[in-house]
Tab-separated table of C-alpha atoms and ligand atoms in Angstrom:
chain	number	residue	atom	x	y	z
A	1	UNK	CA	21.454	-29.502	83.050
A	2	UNK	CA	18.545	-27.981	80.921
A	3	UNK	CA	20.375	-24.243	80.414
A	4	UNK	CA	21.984	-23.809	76.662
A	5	UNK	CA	26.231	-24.210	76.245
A	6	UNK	CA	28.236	-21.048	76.867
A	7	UNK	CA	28.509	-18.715	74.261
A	8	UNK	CA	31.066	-18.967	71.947
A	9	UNK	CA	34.716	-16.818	72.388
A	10	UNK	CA	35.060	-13.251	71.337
A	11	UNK	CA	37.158	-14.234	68.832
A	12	UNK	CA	33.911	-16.423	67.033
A	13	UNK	CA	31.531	-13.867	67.112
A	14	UNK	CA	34.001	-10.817	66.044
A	15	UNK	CA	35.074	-12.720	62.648
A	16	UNK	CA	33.070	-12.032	59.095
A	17	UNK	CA	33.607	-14.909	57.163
A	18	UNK	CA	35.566	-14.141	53.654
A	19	UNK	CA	32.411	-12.127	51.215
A	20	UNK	CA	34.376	-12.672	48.513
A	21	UNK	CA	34.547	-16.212	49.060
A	22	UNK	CA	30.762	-16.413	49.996
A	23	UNK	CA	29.809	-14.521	46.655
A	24	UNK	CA	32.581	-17.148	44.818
A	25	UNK	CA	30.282	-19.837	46.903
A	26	UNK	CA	27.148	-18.733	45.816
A	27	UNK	CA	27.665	-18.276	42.110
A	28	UNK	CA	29.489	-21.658	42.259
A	29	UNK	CA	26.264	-22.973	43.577
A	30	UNK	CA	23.916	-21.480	40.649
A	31	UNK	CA	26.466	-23.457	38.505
A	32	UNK	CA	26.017	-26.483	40.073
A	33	UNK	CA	21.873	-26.324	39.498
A	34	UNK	CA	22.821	-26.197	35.938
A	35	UNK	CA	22.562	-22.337	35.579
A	36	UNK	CA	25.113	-20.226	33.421
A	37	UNK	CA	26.872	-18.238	35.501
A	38	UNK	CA	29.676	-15.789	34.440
A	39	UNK	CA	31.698	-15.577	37.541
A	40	UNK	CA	34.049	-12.293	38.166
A	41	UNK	CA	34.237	-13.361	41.662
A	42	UNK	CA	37.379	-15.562	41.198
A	43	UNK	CA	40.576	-14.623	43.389
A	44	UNK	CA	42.425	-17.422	41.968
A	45	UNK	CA	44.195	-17.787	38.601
A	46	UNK	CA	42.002	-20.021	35.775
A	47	UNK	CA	45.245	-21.884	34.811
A	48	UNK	CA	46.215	-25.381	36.072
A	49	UNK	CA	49.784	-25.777	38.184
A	50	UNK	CA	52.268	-26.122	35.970
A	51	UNK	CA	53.466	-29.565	34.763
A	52	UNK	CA	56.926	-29.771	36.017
A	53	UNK	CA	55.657	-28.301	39.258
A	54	UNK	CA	53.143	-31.071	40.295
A	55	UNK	CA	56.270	-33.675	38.601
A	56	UNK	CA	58.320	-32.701	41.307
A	57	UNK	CA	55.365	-33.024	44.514
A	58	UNK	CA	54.775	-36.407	42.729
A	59	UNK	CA	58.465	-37.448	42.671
A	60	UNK	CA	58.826	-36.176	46.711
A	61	UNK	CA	55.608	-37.834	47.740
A	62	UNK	CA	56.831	-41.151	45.929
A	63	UNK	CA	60.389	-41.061	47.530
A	64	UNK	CA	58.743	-40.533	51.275
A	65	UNK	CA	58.935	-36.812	51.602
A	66	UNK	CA	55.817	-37.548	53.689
A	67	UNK	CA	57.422	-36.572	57.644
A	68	UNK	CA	57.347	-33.749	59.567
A	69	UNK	CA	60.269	-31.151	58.337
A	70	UNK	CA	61.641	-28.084	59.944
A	71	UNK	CA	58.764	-25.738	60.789
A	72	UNK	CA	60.208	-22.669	58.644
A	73	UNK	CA	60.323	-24.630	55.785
A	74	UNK	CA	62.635	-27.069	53.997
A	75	UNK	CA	66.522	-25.933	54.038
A	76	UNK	CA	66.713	-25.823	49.785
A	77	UNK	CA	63.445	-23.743	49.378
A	78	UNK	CA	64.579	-21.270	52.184
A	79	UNK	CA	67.828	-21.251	50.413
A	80	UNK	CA	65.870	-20.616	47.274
A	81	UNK	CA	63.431	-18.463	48.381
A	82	UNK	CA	67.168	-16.048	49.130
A	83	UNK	CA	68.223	-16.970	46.490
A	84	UNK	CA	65.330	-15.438	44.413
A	85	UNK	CA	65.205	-12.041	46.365
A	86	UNK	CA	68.768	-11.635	45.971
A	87	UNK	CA	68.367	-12.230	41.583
A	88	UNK	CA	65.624	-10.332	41.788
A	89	UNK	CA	65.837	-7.050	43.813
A	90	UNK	CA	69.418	-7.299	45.625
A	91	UNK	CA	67.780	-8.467	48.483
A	92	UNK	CA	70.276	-9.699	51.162
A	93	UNK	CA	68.857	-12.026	53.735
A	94	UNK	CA	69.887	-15.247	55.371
A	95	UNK	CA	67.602	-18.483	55.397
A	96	UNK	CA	67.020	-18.184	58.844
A	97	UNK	CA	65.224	-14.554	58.017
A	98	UNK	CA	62.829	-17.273	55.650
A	99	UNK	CA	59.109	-19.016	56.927
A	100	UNK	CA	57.470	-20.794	54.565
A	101	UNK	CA	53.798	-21.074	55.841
A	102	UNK	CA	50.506	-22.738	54.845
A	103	UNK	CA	49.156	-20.157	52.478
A	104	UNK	CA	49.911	-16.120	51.846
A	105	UNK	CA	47.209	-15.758	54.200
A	106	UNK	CA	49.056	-17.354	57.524
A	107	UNK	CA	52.082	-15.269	56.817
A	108	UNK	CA	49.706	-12.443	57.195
A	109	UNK	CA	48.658	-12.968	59.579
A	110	UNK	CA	51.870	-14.169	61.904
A	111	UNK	CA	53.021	-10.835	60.738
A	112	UNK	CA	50.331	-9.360	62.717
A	113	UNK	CA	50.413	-11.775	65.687
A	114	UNK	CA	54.240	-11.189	65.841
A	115	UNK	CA	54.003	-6.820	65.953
A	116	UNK	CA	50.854	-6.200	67.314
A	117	UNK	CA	49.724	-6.585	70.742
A	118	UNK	CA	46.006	-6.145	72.297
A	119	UNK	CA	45.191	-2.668	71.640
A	120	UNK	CA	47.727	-1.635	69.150
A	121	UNK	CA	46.507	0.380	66.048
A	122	UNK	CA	46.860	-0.702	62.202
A	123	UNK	CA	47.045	1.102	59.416
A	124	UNK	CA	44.796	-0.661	56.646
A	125	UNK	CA	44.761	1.291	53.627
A	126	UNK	CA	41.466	0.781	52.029
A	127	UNK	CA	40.245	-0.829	49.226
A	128	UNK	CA	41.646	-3.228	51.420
A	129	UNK	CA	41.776	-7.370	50.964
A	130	UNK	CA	39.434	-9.092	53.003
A	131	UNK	CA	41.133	-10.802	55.631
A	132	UNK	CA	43.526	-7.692	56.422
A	133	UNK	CA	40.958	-6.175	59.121
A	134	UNK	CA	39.953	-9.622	61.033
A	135	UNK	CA	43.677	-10.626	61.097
A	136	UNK	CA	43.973	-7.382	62.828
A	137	UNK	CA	41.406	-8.440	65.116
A	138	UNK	CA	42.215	-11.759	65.773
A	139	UNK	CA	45.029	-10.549	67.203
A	140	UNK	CA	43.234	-8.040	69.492
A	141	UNK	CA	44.580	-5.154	67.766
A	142	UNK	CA	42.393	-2.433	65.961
A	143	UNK	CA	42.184	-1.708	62.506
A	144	UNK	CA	42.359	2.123	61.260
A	145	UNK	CA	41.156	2.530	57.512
A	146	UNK	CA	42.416	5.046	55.173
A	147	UNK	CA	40.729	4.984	51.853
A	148	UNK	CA	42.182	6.073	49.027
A	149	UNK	CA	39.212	5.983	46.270
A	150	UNK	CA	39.422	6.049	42.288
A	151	UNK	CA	40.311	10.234	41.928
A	152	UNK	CA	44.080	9.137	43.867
A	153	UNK	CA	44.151	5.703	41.423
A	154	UNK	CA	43.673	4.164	44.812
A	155	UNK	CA	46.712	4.937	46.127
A	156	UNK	CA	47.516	6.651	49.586
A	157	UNK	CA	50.080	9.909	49.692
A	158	UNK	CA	51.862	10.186	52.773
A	159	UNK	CA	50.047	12.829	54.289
A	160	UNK	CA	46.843	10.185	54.285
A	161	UNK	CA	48.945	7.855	56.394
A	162	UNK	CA	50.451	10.713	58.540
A	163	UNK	CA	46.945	11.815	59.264
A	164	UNK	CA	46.208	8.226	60.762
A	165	UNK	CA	49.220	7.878	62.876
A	166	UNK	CA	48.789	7.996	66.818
A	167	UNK	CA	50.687	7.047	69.438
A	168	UNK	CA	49.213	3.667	69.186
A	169	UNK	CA	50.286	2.468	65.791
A	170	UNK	CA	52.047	-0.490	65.417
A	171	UNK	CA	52.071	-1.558	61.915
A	172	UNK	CA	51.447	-0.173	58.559
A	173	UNK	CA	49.899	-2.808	55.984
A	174	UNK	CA	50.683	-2.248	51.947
A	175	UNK	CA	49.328	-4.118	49.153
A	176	UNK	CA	50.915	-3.480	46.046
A	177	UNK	CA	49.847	-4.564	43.445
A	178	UNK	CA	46.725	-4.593	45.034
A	179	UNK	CA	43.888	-7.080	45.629
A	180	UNK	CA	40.754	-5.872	45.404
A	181	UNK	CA	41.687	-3.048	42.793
A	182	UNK	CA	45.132	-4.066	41.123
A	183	UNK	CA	47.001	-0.455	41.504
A	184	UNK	CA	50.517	-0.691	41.610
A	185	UNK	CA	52.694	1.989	43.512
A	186	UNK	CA	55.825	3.366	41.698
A	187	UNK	CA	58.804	2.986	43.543
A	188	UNK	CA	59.068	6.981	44.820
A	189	UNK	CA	55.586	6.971	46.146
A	190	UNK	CA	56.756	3.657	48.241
A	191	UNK	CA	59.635	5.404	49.192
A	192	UNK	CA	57.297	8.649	50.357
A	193	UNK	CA	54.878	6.371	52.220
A	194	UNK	CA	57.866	4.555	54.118
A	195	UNK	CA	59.451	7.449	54.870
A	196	UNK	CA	56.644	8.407	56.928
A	197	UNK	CA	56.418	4.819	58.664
A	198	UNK	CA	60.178	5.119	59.442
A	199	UNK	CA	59.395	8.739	61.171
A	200	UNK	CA	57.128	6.909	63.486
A	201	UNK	CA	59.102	3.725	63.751
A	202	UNK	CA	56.104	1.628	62.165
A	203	UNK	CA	56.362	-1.976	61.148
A	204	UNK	CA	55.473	-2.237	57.756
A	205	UNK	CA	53.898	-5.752	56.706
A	206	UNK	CA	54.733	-5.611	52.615
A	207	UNK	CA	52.016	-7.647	51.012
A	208	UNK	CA	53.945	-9.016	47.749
A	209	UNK	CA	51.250	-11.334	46.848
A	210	UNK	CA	51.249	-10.299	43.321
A	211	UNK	CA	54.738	-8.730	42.340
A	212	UNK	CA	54.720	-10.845	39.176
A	213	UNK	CA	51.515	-9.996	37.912
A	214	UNK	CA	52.329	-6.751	36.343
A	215	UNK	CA	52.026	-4.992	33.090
A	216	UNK	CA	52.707	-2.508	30.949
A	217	UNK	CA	56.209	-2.570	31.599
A	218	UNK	CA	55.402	-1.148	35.592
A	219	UNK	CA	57.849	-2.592	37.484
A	220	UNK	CA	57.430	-4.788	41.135
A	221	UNK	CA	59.205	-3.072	44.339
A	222	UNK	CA	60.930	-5.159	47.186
A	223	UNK	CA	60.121	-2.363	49.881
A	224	UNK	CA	62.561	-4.209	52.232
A	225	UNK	CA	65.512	-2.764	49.865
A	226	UNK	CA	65.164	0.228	50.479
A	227	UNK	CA	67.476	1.151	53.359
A	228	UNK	CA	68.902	-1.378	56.240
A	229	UNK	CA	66.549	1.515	58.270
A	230	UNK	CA	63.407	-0.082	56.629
A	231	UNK	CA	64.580	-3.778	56.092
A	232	UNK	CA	64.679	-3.725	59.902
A	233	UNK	CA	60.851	-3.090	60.377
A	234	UNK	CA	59.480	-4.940	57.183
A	235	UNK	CA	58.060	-8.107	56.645
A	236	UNK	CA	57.890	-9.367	53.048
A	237	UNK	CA	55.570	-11.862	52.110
A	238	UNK	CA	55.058	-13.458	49.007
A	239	UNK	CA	53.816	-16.738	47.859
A	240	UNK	CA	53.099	-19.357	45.238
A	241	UNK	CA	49.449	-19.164	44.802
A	242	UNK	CA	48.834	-16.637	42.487
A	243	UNK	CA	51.846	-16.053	40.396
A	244	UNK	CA	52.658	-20.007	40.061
A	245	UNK	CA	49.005	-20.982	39.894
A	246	UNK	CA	49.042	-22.872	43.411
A	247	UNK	CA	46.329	-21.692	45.124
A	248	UNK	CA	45.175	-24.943	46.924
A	249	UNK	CA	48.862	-25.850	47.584
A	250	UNK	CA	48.948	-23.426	50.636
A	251	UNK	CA	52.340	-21.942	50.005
A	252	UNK	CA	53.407	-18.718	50.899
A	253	UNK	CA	56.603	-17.052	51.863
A	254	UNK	CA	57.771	-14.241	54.783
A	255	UNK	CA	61.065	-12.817	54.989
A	256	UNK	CA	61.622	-10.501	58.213
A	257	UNK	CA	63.952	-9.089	60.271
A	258	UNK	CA	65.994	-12.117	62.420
A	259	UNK	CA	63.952	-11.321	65.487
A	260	UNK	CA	60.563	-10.846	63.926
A	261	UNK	CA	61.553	-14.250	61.852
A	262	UNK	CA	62.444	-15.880	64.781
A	263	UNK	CA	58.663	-14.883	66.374
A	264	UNK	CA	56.881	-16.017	63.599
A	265	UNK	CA	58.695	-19.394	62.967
A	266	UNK	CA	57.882	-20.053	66.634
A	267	UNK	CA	54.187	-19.407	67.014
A	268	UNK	CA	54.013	-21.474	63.850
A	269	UNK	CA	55.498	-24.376	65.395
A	270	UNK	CA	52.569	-23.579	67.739
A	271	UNK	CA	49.876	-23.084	65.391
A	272	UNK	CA	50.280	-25.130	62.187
A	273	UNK	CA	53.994	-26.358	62.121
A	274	UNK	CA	55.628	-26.910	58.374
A	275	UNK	CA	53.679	-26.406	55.058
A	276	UNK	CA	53.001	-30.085	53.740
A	277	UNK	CA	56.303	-31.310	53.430
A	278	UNK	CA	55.968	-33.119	49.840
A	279	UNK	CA	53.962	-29.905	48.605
A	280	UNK	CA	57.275	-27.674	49.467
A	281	UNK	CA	59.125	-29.504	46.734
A	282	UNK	CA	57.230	-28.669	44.048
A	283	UNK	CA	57.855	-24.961	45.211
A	284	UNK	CA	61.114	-25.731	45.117
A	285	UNK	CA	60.857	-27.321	41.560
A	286	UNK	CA	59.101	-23.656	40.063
A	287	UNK	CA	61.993	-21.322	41.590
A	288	UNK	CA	64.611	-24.118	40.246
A	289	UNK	CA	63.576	-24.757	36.689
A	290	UNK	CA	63.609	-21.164	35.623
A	291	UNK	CA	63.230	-21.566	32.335
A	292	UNK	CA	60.142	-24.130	32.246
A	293	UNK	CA	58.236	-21.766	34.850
A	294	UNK	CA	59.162	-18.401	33.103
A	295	UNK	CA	57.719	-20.034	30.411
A	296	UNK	CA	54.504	-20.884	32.152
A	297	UNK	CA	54.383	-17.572	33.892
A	298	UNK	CA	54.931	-15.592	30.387
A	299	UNK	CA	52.188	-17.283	29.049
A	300	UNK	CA	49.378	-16.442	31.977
A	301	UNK	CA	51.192	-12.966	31.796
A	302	UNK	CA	49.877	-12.892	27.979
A	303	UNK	CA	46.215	-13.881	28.563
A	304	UNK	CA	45.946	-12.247	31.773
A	305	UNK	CA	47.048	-8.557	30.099
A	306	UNK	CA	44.896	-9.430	26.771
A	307	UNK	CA	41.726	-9.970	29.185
A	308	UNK	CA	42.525	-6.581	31.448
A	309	UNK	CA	43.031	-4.649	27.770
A	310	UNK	CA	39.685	-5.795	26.655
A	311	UNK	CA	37.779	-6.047	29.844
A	312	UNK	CA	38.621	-2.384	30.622
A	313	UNK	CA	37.503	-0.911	27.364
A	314	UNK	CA	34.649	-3.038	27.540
A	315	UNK	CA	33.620	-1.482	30.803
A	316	UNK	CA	34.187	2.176	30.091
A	317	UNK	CA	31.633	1.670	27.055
A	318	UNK	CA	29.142	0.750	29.405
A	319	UNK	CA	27.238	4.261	30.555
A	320	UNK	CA	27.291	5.232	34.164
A	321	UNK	CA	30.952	3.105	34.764
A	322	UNK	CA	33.984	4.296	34.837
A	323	UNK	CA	36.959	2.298	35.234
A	324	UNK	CA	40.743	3.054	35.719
A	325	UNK	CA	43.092	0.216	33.845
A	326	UNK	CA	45.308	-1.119	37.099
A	327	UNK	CA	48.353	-2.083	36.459
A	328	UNK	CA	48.732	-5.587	38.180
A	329	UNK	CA	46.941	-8.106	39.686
A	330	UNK	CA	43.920	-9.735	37.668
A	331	UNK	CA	41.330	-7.383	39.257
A	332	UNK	CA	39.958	-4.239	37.972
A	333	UNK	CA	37.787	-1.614	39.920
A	334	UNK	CA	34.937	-0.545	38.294
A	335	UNK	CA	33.195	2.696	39.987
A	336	UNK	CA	29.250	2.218	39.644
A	337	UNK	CA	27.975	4.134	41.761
A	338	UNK	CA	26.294	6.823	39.441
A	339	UNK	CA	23.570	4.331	39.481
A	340	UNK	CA	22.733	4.952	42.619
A	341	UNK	CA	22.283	1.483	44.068
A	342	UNK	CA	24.068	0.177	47.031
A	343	UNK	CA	27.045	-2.177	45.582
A	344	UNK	CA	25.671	-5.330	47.223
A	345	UNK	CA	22.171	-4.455	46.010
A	346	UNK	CA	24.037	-3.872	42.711
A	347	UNK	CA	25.832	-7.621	42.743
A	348	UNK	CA	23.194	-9.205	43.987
A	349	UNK	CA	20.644	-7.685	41.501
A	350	UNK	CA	23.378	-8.681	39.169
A	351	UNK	CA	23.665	-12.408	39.970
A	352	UNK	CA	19.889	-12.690	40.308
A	353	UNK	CA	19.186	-11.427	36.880
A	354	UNK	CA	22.003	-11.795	34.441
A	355	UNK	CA	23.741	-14.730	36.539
A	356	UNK	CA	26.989	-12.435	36.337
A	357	UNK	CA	29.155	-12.739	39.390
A	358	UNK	CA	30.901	-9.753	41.188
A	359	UNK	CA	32.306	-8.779	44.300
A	360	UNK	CA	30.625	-5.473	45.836
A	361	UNK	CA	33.161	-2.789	46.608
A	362	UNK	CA	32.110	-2.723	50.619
A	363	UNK	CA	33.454	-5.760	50.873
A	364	UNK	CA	36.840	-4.039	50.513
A	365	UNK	CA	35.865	-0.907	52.640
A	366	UNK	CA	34.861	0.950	49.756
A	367	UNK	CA	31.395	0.922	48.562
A	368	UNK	CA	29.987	2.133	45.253
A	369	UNK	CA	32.625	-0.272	43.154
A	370	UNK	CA	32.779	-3.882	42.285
A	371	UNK	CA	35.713	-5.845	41.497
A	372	UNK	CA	36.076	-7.952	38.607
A	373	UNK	CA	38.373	-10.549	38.401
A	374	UNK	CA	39.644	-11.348	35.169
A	375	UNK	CA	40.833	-14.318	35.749
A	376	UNK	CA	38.837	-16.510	33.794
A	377	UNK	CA	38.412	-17.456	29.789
A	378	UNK	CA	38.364	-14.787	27.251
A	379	UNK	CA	34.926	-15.964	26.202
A	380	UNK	CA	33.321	-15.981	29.781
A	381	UNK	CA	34.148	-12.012	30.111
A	382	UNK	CA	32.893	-11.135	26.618
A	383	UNK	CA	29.427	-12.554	27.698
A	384	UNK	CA	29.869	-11.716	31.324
A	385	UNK	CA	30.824	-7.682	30.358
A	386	UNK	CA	27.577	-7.829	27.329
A	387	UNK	CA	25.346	-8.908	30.354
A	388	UNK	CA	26.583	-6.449	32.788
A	389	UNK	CA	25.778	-3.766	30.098
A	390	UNK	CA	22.613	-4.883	29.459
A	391	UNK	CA	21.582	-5.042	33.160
A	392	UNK	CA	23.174	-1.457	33.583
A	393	UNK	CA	20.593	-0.001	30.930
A	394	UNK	CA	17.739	-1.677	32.589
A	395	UNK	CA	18.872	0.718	35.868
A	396	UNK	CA	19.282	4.063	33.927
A	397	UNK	CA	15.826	3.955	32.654
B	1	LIG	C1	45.566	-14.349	47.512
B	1	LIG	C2	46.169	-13.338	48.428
B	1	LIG	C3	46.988	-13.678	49.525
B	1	LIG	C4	47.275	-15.062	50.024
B	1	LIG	O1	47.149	-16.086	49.202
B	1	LIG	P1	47.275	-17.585	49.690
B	1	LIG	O2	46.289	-18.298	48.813
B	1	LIG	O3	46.902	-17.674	51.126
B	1	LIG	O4	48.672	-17.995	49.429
B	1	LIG	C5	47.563	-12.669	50.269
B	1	LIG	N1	47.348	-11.391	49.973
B	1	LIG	C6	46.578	-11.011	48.957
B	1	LIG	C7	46.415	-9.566	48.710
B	1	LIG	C8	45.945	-11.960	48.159
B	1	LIG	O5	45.138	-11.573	47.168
C-alpha cells in the first residue's frame, strides 16, 4: 500500500473558499501581532445582539429548549416569521410555506439545490456575493454572470437579463439591497426584471438579506407580492444576522411556494435538520418585542447612515475614486481603477502598507472596485479613509 489516497471529490477541488472572509482572516491576524489595522473587510454588523434577544436564548436554554424540534423551524417563529411578512408587505403565506435554516447562507443555497438540477443555467447578476456562484456549483448547475458596473448604479435592466436567458435557465438570483455594493432596486425596475423571469418561467431566488438596512427614505420590496404569477416561482429569504445583529446565531429565513417549501424542508432534514433549537427563541423574542428591537434597530440604522454619509464624501475627495452613495446595506463601492492597479494588487498593497483592510472588487466578479464595509466605529473609518488617501497619492505620482 505505498500509492497516495484518492483524490478528493469534484465538489472539493471546484470550491474557492469565501475571499472576503480570507481578507477578514488576514487583517484579523495583523491585529492579533499587535498591528493597527483598520479593517473595511467586515460583512457583519459592529453592534452586539440585542439585550432582550440573548434574555430570551438564555431563558429557553435554562427551561430545556435543548432537543431536537421540527426541522422547518419552531411552530411560533414560523407563525411569526408570517406574521411579519403579512405587517410588513401584505404578504400571504402559511407556516408550512416557512424554513428556518442555519444561517442566510443555507437557505441559499437549498434554494438552489431545490430548482436547479446538474446542468441547469443561473443567472448571477454581478457584483455578485461570494457564495452565489459555488452554491451554483455545488449543486452541479452553472453560473451565467451579468455585470452591471457603476455607469447602471449596479443595477441590471431587463434587456441585460433577457440577453442571458437560454433554454437552460433555471433560476434568476437578486440581491437587493445588495452585498458587495449596497444598491437598492426601486420597486418598477423589480417589477421590469421579473417580468422578464415570468416570460421565461424562471425561478427567482429573492435575496432579502438586508431589506432593513435602508436609507434615505428608499423603501425594501417583497418581490414575492407582486402577482400570485411570481409568488409561485420565488423564494424569499431573509434572516437575522444582519438586520438583528446575529451573525454567529445562524438564523435565516425562506418562504417559498408549498412545493418548493416542502423540497427544501426535506433535504434539510437531510443535511443539517433544525437551527439550534434554544437559539430560535431568541429570534422569536426580536420579531415579538417590537418595540425593544425597533428600538435597537433605529439606533444601528442611525450610526450605520451617519458612517455611509461621511465615508462617501470622504472617498470622493480622494483623487482617482469615485464612489456612488448606495442606498442600503453597510457596503459602499468605490471604483479605483483609474489607478491602474489590479484590485487585489490594490488591497493587498493596501493592507501591506497602511494596514487598511478592503475587499478587492474581483472577488465579486467585478474588478477595478473595492468594497468597504462600514460597519465598524466612526473613528476606525476616519483613520482608515485618511490612510487610504494617503496611500492613493503615493500611486498617482
Ligand atoms: C450575510 C449575507 C447572507 C447570509 O447571512 P447568514 O450569516 O448566513 O445569515 C446572505 N446573503 C447576503 C447577500 C449576505 O450578505
Amino acid at each position: 500500500m505505498n500509492h497516495p489516497p484518492a483524490p478528493l471529490s469534484t465538489w472539493a477541488r471546484n470550491v474557492s473558499p469565501s475571499p472576503t472572509l480570507a481578507v477578514d482572516a488576514k487583517a484579523k491576524a495583523l491585529q492579533a501581532a499587535g498591528e493597527d489595522v483598520c479593517g473595511f473587510a467586515a460583512g457583519e454588523p459592529d453592534f452586539d445582539t440585542p439585550e432582550h434577544i440573548k434574555e430570551a436564548c438564555i431563558a429557553a436554554l435554562r427551561g430545556g429548549k435543548t432537543k431536537y424540534a421540527p426541522t422547518p423551524g419552531i411552530e411560533p417563529l414560523r407563525q411569526a416569521i408570517v406574521d411579519r411578512y403579512a405587517a410588513e408587505y401584505g404578504l400571504k403565506a402559511a407556516p408550512s410555506q416557512v424554513i428556518v435554516s442555519p444561517g442566510g447562507k443555507f437557505n441559499c443555497y437549498l434554494a438552489v439545490l431545490a430548482t436547479c438540477s446538474p446542468g441547469d443555467e443561473v443567472i448571477v447578476p454581478a457584483p455578485y456575493w461570494v457564495s452565489y456562484p459555488e452554491m451554483v456549483k455545488l449543486a452541479g448547475a452553472v453560473p451565467k454572470f451579468v455585470l452591471a458596473d457603476d455607469r447602471t448604479g449596479f443595477r441590471l435592466t431587463p434587456a441585460m437579463v433577457e440577453a442571458a436567458i437560454t433554454p437552460k435557465t433555471r433560476l434568476l438570483i437578486l440581491n437587493s439591497p445588495s452585498n458587495p455594493t449596497g444598491a437598492v432596486y426601486s420597486r418598477a425596475e423589480l417589477e421590469a426584471i421579473v417580468a422578464v423571469a415570468l416570460k421565461h418561467n424562471l425561478y427567482i431566488l429573492s435575496d432579502e438579506m438586508y431589506e432593513h438596512l435602508i436609507y434615505d427614505g428608499a423603501r425594501p420590496t417583497c418581490i414575492a407580492t407582486f402577482s400570485p404569477e411570481v409568488e409561485a416561482r420565488t423564494i424569499t429569504v431573509a434572516g437575522f444576522s444582519k438586520t438583528y445583529a446575529m451573525t454567529g446565531w445562524r438564523i435565516g429565513t425562506t418562504v417559498a411556494p408549498a412545493p418548493v417549501a416542502k423540497a427544501i424542508a426535506e433535504l434539510q432534514s437531510q443535511m443539517s435538520s433544525n437551527v439550534t433549537t434554544f437559539a430560535q427563541y431568541g429570534a422569536l423574542a426580536a420579531l415579538k418585542e417590537k418595540e425593544k428591537t425597533a428600538a435597537a434597530v433605529q439606533k444601528m440604522l442611525v450610526a450605520f447612515d451617519r458612517r455611509r454619509k461621511f465615508l462617501h464624501a470622504e472617498l470622493n475627495q480622494i483623487p482617482g475614486i469615485t464612489c456612488l452613495l448606495a442606498e442600503g446595506a453597510f457596503y459602499l463601492f468605490p471604483n479605483v481603477g483609474s489607478f491602474g492597479l489590479k484590485d487585489l494588487d490594490f488591497c493587498n498593497r493596501l493592507l501591506d502598507e497602511e494596514r487598511v483592510a478592503a475587499v478587492p472588487g474581483s472577488a465579486f466578479g467585478a474588478e477595478g472596485y473595492l468594497r468597504v464595509s462600514y460597519a465598524t466605529s466612526d473613528e476606525i473609518i476616519a483613520k482608515g479613509v485618511s490612510r487610504l488617501a494617503r496611500f492613493c497619492a503615493t500611486l498617482k505620482k
